[in-house]
XYZ file of C-alpha atoms in Angstrom:
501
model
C -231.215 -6.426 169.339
C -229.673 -9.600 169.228
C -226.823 -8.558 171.433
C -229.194 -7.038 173.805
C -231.192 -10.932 173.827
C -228.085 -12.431 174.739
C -227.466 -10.037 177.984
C -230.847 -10.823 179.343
C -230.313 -14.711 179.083
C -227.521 -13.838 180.798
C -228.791 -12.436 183.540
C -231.251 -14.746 184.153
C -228.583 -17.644 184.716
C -226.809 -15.590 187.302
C -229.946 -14.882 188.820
C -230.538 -18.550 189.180
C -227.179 -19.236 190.870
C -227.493 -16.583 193.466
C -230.414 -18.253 194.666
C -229.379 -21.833 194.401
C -226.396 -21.024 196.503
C -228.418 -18.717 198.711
C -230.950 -22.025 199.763
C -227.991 -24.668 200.324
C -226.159 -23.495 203.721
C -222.606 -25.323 204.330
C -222.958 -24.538 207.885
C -226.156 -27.037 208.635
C -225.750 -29.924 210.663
C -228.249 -31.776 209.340
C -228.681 -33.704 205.965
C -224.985 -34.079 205.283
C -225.814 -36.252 202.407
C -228.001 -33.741 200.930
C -225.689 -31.410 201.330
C -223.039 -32.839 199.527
C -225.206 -33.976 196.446
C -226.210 -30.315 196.004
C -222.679 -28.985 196.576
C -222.015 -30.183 192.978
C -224.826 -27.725 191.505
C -224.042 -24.995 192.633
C -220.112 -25.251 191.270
C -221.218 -26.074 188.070
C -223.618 -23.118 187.818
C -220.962 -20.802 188.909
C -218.623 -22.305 185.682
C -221.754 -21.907 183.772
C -222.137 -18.474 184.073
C -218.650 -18.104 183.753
C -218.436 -19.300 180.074
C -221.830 -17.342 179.194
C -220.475 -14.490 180.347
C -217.150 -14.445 178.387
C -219.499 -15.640 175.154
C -221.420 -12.548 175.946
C -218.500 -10.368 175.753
C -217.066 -12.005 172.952
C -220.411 -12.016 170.830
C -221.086 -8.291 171.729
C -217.968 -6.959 171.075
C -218.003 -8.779 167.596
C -221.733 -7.170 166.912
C -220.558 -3.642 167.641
C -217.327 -4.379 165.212
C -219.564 -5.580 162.626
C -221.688 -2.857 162.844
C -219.192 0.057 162.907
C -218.989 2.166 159.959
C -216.112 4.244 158.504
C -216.327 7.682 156.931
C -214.630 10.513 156.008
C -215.253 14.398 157.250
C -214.347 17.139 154.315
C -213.575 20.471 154.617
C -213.621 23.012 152.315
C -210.913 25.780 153.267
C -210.668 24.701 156.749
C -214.173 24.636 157.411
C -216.111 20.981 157.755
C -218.973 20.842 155.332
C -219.949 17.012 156.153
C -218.894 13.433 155.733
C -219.034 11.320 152.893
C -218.190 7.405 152.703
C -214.782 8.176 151.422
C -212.408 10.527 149.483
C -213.211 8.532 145.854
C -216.563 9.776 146.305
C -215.774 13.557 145.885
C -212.587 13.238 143.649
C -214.843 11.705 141.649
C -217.372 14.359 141.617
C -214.917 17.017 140.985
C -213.474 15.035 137.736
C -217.169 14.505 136.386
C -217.673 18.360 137.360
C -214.588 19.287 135.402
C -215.818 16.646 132.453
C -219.560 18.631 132.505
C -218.219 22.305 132.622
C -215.283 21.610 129.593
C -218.251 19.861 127.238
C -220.471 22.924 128.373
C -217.736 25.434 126.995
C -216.138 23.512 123.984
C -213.261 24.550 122.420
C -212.129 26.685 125.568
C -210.285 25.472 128.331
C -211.835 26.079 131.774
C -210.533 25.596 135.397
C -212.684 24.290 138.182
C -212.023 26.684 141.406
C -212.601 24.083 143.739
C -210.547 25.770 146.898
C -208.646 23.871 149.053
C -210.465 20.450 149.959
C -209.285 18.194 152.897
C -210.382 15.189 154.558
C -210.441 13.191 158.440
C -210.771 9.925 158.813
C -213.580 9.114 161.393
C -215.626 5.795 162.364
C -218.899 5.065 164.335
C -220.863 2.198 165.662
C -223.917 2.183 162.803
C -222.790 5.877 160.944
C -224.772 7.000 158.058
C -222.700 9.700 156.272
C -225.202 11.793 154.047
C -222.680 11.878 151.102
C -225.377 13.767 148.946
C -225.968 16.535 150.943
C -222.179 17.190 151.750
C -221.879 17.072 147.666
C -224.644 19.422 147.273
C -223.303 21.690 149.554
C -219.775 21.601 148.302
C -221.295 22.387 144.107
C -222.413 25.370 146.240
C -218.707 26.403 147.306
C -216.945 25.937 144.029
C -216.607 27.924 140.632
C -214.873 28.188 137.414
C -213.371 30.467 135.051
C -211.742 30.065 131.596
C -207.936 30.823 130.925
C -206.470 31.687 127.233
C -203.299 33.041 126.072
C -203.290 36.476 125.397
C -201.195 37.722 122.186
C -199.722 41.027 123.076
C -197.764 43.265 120.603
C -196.027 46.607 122.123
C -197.728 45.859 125.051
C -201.431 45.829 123.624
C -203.159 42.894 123.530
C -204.380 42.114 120.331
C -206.412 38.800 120.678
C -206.753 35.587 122.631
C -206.994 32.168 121.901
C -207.636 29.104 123.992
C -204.053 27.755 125.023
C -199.949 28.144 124.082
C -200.021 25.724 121.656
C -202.492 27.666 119.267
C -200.868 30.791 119.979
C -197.603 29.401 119.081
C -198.888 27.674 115.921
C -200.727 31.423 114.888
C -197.585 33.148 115.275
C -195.381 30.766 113.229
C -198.128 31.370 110.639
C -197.204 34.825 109.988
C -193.724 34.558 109.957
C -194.110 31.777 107.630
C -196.352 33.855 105.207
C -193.205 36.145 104.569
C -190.666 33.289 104.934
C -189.409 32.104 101.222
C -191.067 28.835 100.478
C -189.948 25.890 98.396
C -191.862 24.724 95.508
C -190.953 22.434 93.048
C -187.303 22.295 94.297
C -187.080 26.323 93.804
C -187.319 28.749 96.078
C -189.123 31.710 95.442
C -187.202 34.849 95.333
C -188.347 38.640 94.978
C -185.038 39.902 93.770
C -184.235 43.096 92.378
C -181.072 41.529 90.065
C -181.760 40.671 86.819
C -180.836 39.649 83.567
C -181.628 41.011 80.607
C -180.958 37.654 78.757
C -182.692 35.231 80.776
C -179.739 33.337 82.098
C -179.872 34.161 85.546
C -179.811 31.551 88.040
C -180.856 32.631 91.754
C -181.637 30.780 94.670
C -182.582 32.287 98.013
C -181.155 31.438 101.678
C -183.350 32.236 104.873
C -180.865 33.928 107.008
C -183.460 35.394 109.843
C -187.090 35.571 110.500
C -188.540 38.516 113.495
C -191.055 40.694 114.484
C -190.049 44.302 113.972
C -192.472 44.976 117.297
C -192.089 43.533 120.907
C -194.931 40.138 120.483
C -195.455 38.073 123.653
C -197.248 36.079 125.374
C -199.361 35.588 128.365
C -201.258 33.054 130.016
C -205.005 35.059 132.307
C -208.283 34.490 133.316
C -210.492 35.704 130.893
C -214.125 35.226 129.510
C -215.110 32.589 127.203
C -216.374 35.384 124.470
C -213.268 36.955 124.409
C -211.482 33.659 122.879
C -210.633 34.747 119.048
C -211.438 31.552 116.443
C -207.551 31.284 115.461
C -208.341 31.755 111.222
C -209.977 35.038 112.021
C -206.901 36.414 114.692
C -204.428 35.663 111.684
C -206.270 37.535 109.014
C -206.387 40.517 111.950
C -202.458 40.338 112.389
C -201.717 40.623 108.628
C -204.234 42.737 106.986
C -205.117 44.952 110.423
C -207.079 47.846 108.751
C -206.749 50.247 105.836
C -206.317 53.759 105.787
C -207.032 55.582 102.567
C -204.109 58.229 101.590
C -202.937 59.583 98.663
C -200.015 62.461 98.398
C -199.419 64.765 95.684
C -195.892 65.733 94.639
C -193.784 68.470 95.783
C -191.111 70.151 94.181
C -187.935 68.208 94.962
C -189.754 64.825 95.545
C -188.827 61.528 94.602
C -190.023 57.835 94.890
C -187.496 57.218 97.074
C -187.981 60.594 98.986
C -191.535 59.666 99.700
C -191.277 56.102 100.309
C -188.981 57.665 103.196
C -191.263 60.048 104.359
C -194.425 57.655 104.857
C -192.308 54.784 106.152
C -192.834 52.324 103.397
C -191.305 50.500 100.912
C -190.931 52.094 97.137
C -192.711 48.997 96.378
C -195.448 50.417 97.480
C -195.910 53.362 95.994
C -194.989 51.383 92.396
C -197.817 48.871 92.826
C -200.031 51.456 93.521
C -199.239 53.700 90.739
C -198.370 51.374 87.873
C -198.434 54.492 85.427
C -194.891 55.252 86.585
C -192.487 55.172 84.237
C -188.403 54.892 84.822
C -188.984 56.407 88.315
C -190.531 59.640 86.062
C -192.910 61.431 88.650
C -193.520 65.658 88.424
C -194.824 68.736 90.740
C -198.692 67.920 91.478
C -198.638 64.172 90.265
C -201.426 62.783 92.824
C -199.809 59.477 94.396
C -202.198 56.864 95.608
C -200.371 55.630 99.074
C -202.894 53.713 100.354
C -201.533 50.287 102.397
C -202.832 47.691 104.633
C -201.654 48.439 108.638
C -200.582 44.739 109.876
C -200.890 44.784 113.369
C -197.504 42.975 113.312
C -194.701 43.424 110.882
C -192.701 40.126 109.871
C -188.936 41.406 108.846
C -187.016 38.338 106.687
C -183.057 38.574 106.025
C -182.655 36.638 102.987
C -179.268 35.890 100.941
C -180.089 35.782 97.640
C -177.310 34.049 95.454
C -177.164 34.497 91.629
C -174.769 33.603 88.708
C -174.535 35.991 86.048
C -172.006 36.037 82.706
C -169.080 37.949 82.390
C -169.049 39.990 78.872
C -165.540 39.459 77.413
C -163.147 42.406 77.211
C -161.653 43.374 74.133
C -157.916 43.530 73.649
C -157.116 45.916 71.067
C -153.244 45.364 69.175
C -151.948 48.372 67.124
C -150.363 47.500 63.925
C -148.522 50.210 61.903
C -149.331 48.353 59.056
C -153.366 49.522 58.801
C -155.094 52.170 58.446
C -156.662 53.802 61.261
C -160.332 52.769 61.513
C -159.341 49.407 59.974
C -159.905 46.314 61.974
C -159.347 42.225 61.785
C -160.780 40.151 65.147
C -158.049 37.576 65.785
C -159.479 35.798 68.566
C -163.456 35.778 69.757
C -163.785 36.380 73.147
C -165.684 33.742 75.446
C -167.744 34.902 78.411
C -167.407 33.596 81.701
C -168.958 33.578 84.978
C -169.120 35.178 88.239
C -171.707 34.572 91.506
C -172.702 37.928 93.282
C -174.513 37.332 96.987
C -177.098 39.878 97.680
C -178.469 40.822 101.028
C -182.081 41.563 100.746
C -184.393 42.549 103.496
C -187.977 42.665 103.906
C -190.503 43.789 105.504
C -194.437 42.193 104.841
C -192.577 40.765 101.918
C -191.669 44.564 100.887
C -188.331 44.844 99.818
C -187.102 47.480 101.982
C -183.001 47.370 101.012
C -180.769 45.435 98.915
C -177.347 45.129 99.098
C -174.272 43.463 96.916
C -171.973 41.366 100.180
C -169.910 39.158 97.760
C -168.692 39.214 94.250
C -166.812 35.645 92.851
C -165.331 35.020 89.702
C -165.949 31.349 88.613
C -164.750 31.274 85.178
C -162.713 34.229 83.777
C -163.826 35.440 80.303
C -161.614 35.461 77.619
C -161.219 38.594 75.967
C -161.259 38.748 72.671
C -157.883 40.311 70.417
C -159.031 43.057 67.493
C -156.022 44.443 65.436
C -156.865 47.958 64.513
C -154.673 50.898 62.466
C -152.158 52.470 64.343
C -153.667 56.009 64.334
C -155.878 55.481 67.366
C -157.682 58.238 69.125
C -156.661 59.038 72.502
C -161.080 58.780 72.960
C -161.420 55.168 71.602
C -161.909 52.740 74.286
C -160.579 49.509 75.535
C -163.889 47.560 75.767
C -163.038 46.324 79.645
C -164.723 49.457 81.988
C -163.000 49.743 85.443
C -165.846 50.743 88.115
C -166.240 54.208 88.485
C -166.416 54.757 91.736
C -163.848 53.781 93.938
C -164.509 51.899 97.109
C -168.168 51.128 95.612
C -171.110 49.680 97.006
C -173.387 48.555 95.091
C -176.697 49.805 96.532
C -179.687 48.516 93.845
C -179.062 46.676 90.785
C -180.129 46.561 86.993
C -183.858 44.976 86.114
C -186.840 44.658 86.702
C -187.913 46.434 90.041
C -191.148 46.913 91.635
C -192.553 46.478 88.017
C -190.420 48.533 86.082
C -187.394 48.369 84.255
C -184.191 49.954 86.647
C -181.784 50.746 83.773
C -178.415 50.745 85.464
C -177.027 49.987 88.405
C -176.895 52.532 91.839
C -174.103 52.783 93.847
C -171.985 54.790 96.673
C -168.517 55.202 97.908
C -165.700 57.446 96.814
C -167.691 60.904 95.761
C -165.361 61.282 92.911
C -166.797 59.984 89.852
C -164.132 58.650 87.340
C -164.610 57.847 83.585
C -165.208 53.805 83.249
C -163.218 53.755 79.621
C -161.810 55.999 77.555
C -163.850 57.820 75.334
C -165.482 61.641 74.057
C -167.906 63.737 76.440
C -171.086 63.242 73.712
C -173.313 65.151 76.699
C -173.604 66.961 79.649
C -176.292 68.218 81.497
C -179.933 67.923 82.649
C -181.628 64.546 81.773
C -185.563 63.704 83.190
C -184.993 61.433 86.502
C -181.154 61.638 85.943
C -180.436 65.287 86.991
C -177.032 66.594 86.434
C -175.939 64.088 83.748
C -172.673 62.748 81.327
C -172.739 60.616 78.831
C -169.393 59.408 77.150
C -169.132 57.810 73.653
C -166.331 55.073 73.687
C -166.027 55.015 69.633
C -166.612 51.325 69.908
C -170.023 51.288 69.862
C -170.267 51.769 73.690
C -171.572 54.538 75.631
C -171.930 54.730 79.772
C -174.319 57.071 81.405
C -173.338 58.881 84.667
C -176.248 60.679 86.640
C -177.266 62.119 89.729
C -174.147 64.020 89.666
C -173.749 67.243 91.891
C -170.925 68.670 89.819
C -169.777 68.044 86.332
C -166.112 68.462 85.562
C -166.301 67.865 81.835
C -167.398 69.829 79.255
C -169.042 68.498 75.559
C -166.444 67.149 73.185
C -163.914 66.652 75.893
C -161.703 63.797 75.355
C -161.404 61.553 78.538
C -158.940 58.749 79.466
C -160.131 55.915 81.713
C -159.725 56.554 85.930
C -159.849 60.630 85.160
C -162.234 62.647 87.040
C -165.381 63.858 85.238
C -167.736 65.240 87.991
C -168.901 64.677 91.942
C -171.778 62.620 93.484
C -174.895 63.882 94.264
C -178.601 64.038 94.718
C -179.788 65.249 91.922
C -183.203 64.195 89.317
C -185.518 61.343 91.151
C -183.101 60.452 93.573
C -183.418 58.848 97.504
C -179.806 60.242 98.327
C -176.404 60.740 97.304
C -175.274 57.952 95.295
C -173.917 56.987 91.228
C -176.773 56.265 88.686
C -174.406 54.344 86.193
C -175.358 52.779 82.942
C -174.128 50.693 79.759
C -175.441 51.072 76.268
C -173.483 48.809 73.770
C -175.182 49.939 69.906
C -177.682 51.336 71.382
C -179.248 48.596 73.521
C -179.359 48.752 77.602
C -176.602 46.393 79.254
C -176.533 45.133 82.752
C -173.010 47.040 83.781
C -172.084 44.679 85.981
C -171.454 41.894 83.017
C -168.370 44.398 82.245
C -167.084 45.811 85.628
């Protein structure tokens, strides 16, 4: 209003000098006198006005300045939903928005749909942007969801959780649960070598750590109840469910056979059926199969390294001079030392193979020197065996495996089966778990065992030299496939063969 004051003052002065210079008349003749006194009036007035006038203009244009407000229109998509008194005011909103909805859903992580938002700058003499109800109106445009990472095995999905970093963390979980750990110094080793005196040293190298199945994954919308608490997803990866089954033997079964058959490890089936006895199962045994179903199965590579003694040979001199079956020890042997690297892999921490990749000799044993009679028999042995299979592999060691006692050592190569010293056939034949079986005395209080055979070239009594042929691989007794069931008795006790090979 003030402005509008100042325009009427105005006015009135230039009102007021129109008529003063309408009533004095330049042209008149008389009062000259006059005339010139009043000439000054009128020429001041007219500066007068002249001044107000530009004060006017100055003053109003300063008022409406003053006065003039800026805002800011906002769209939402390309459409204008109203004006607010500037951008802070709805970025803020949106952040508090985002702040209200995350503490509304804790623990998942949502996303505010907001669309696309824009904004004009505008300006007005005496605007009143209604920032409220373009706020209002825009809580009435937006939406949110919730987004989790989906874990997906073979192309199922088997959970979610709330972001990558838990479903990262999960999965390293279950690897790690079948992973060796380290305790004490030691790792811990599930071996199947072993040592019947209690010198063996092991330790265990993680070569590898995967998922047998195809695990990914993948980042979707989804709904906040379908977000798994993380404890309860890894319990679901590696128990999954049970399935009750039990199997009753066949004619021609074996551990191995079945273990095959039902895709598990032998393992298994010995846990669950710890009245097993040196592999020693028969036609309508009922075998209790029953096994957790991970939904994921964690497979391990592990090199298992251990360092077992070397028995020392014994070096046998003939002298003329005694009797046969006399003997005098003229040196004691020592033993030495040798590291074998095995390969083991796993599956659920099932042992599912094992196999013998290295073999070093780290301190030779020293045999040990026996003078005996001259009159030798051709079937008395040297005391150092020679393996007796050529080319061998060894395919499962002597011990303790799966909680029972493995008595020899398994393994394949050359299918010709060769005596290991020299020595007398004392048996051949059928033996329980061993099938088609020889068993050679080595008249120096040795014996070696030979099963699984498919053919047996010897006959009882037969005199055998060390390297001849006695018989063929096979698959014969408890058996999982062709290989050589070897063994060591020395007086009567079980040996690990591989101290003397």
């Amino acid at each position: 209003m003030a402005f509008f004051n100042e325009r009427g003052r105005i006015r009135k002065v230039w009102n007021s000098f129109r008529q003063t210079f309408r009533t004095v008349n330049p042209n008149s003749t008389q009062g000259n006198t006059k005339h010139r006194l009043l000439s000054k009036k009128p020429l001041f007035l007219a500066v007068s006005a002249v001044a107000l006038l530009t004060i006017a203009g100055f003053s109003g244009s300063h008022y409406v300045q003053a006065h003039t407000v800026d805002y800011v229109e906002v769209y939402h998509n390309g459409k204008l939903i109203g004006e607010v008194g500037s951008e802070t005011q709805v970025e803020e909103w949106i952040s508090n928005k985002e702040k209200q909805i995350q503490e509304k859903n804790a623990g998942i992580h949502m996303v505010l749909d907001a669309g696309t938002i824009t904004y004009s700058d505008k300006s007005a003499y005496n605007a009143k942007p209604d920032s409220s109800a373009t706020l209002q109106k825009l809580e009435g445009l937006i939406a949110s969801h919730a987004t989790g990472v989906e874990l997906v095995v073979d192309g199922k999905r088997v959970g979610v959780v709330k972001d990558k970093a838990t479903a990262t963390a999960l999965l390293k979980r279950v690897e790690g649960k079948y992973s060796p750990t380290v305790k004490a110094g030691k790792a811990e080793v599930t071996a199947l070598a072993y040592s019947a005196d209690g010198s063996l040293k092991s330790k265990s190298a993680l070569k590898s750590v995967k998922f047998v199945e195809k695990v990914a994954t993948k980042e979707a919308e989804v709904q906040p109840a379908d977000i798994a608490d993380p404890e309860q997803l890894y319990l679901q990866l590696i128990k999954g469910t049970v399935k009750p089954t039990s199997y009753t033997v066949q004619d021609g079964d074996c551990v191995g056979c079945i273990a095959h058959k039902f895709d598990i490890s032998p393992q298994v089936i010995y846990e669950r059926n710890k009245w097993i006895k040196d592999d020693m199962i028969k036609v309508g045994d009922v075998l209790d199969l029953t096994v957790l179903q991970p939904q994921v199965t964690v497979e391990t590579v592990e090199n298992v390294t251990e360092t077992e003694s070397i028995e020392p040979a014994t070096v046998v001199q003939k002298n003329s001079n005694m009797k046969a079956g006399q003997s005098k020890v003229i040196r004691q042997g020592q033993s030495g030392k040798k590291q074998l690297v095995y390969r083991l892999v796993k599956q659920n921490g099932y042992l599912m193979s094992e196999e013998l990749i290295s073999e070093v000799v780290l301190k030779p044993s020293v045999p040990a020197i026996v003078m005996k009679g001259t009159k030798v028999m051709l079937s008395e042995g040297s005391g150092r065996f020679s393996w007796p299979v050529t080319g061998a592999r060894l395919t499962s060691s002597f011990g303790q495996r799966w909680g029972t006692l493995h008595r020899g050592v398994d393994m394949v190569g050359n299918k010709n089966i060769m005596a290991a010293d020299n020595g007398t056939v004392s048996f051949t034949g059928q033996r329980p778990g061993l099938g088609n079986c020889i068993i050679i005395n080595h008249h120096n209080g040795y014996e070696t065992v030979y099963g699984h055979l498919s053919k047996i070239s010897v006959k009882r009594g037969q005199t055998v030299e060390k390297g001849q042929r006695i018989g063929i691989m096979g698959n014969t007794g408890h058996s999982f496939g062709t290989h050589l069931h070897f063994e060591v008795h020395k007086n009567g006790a079980l040996q690990n063969p591989l101290k003397y090979l």
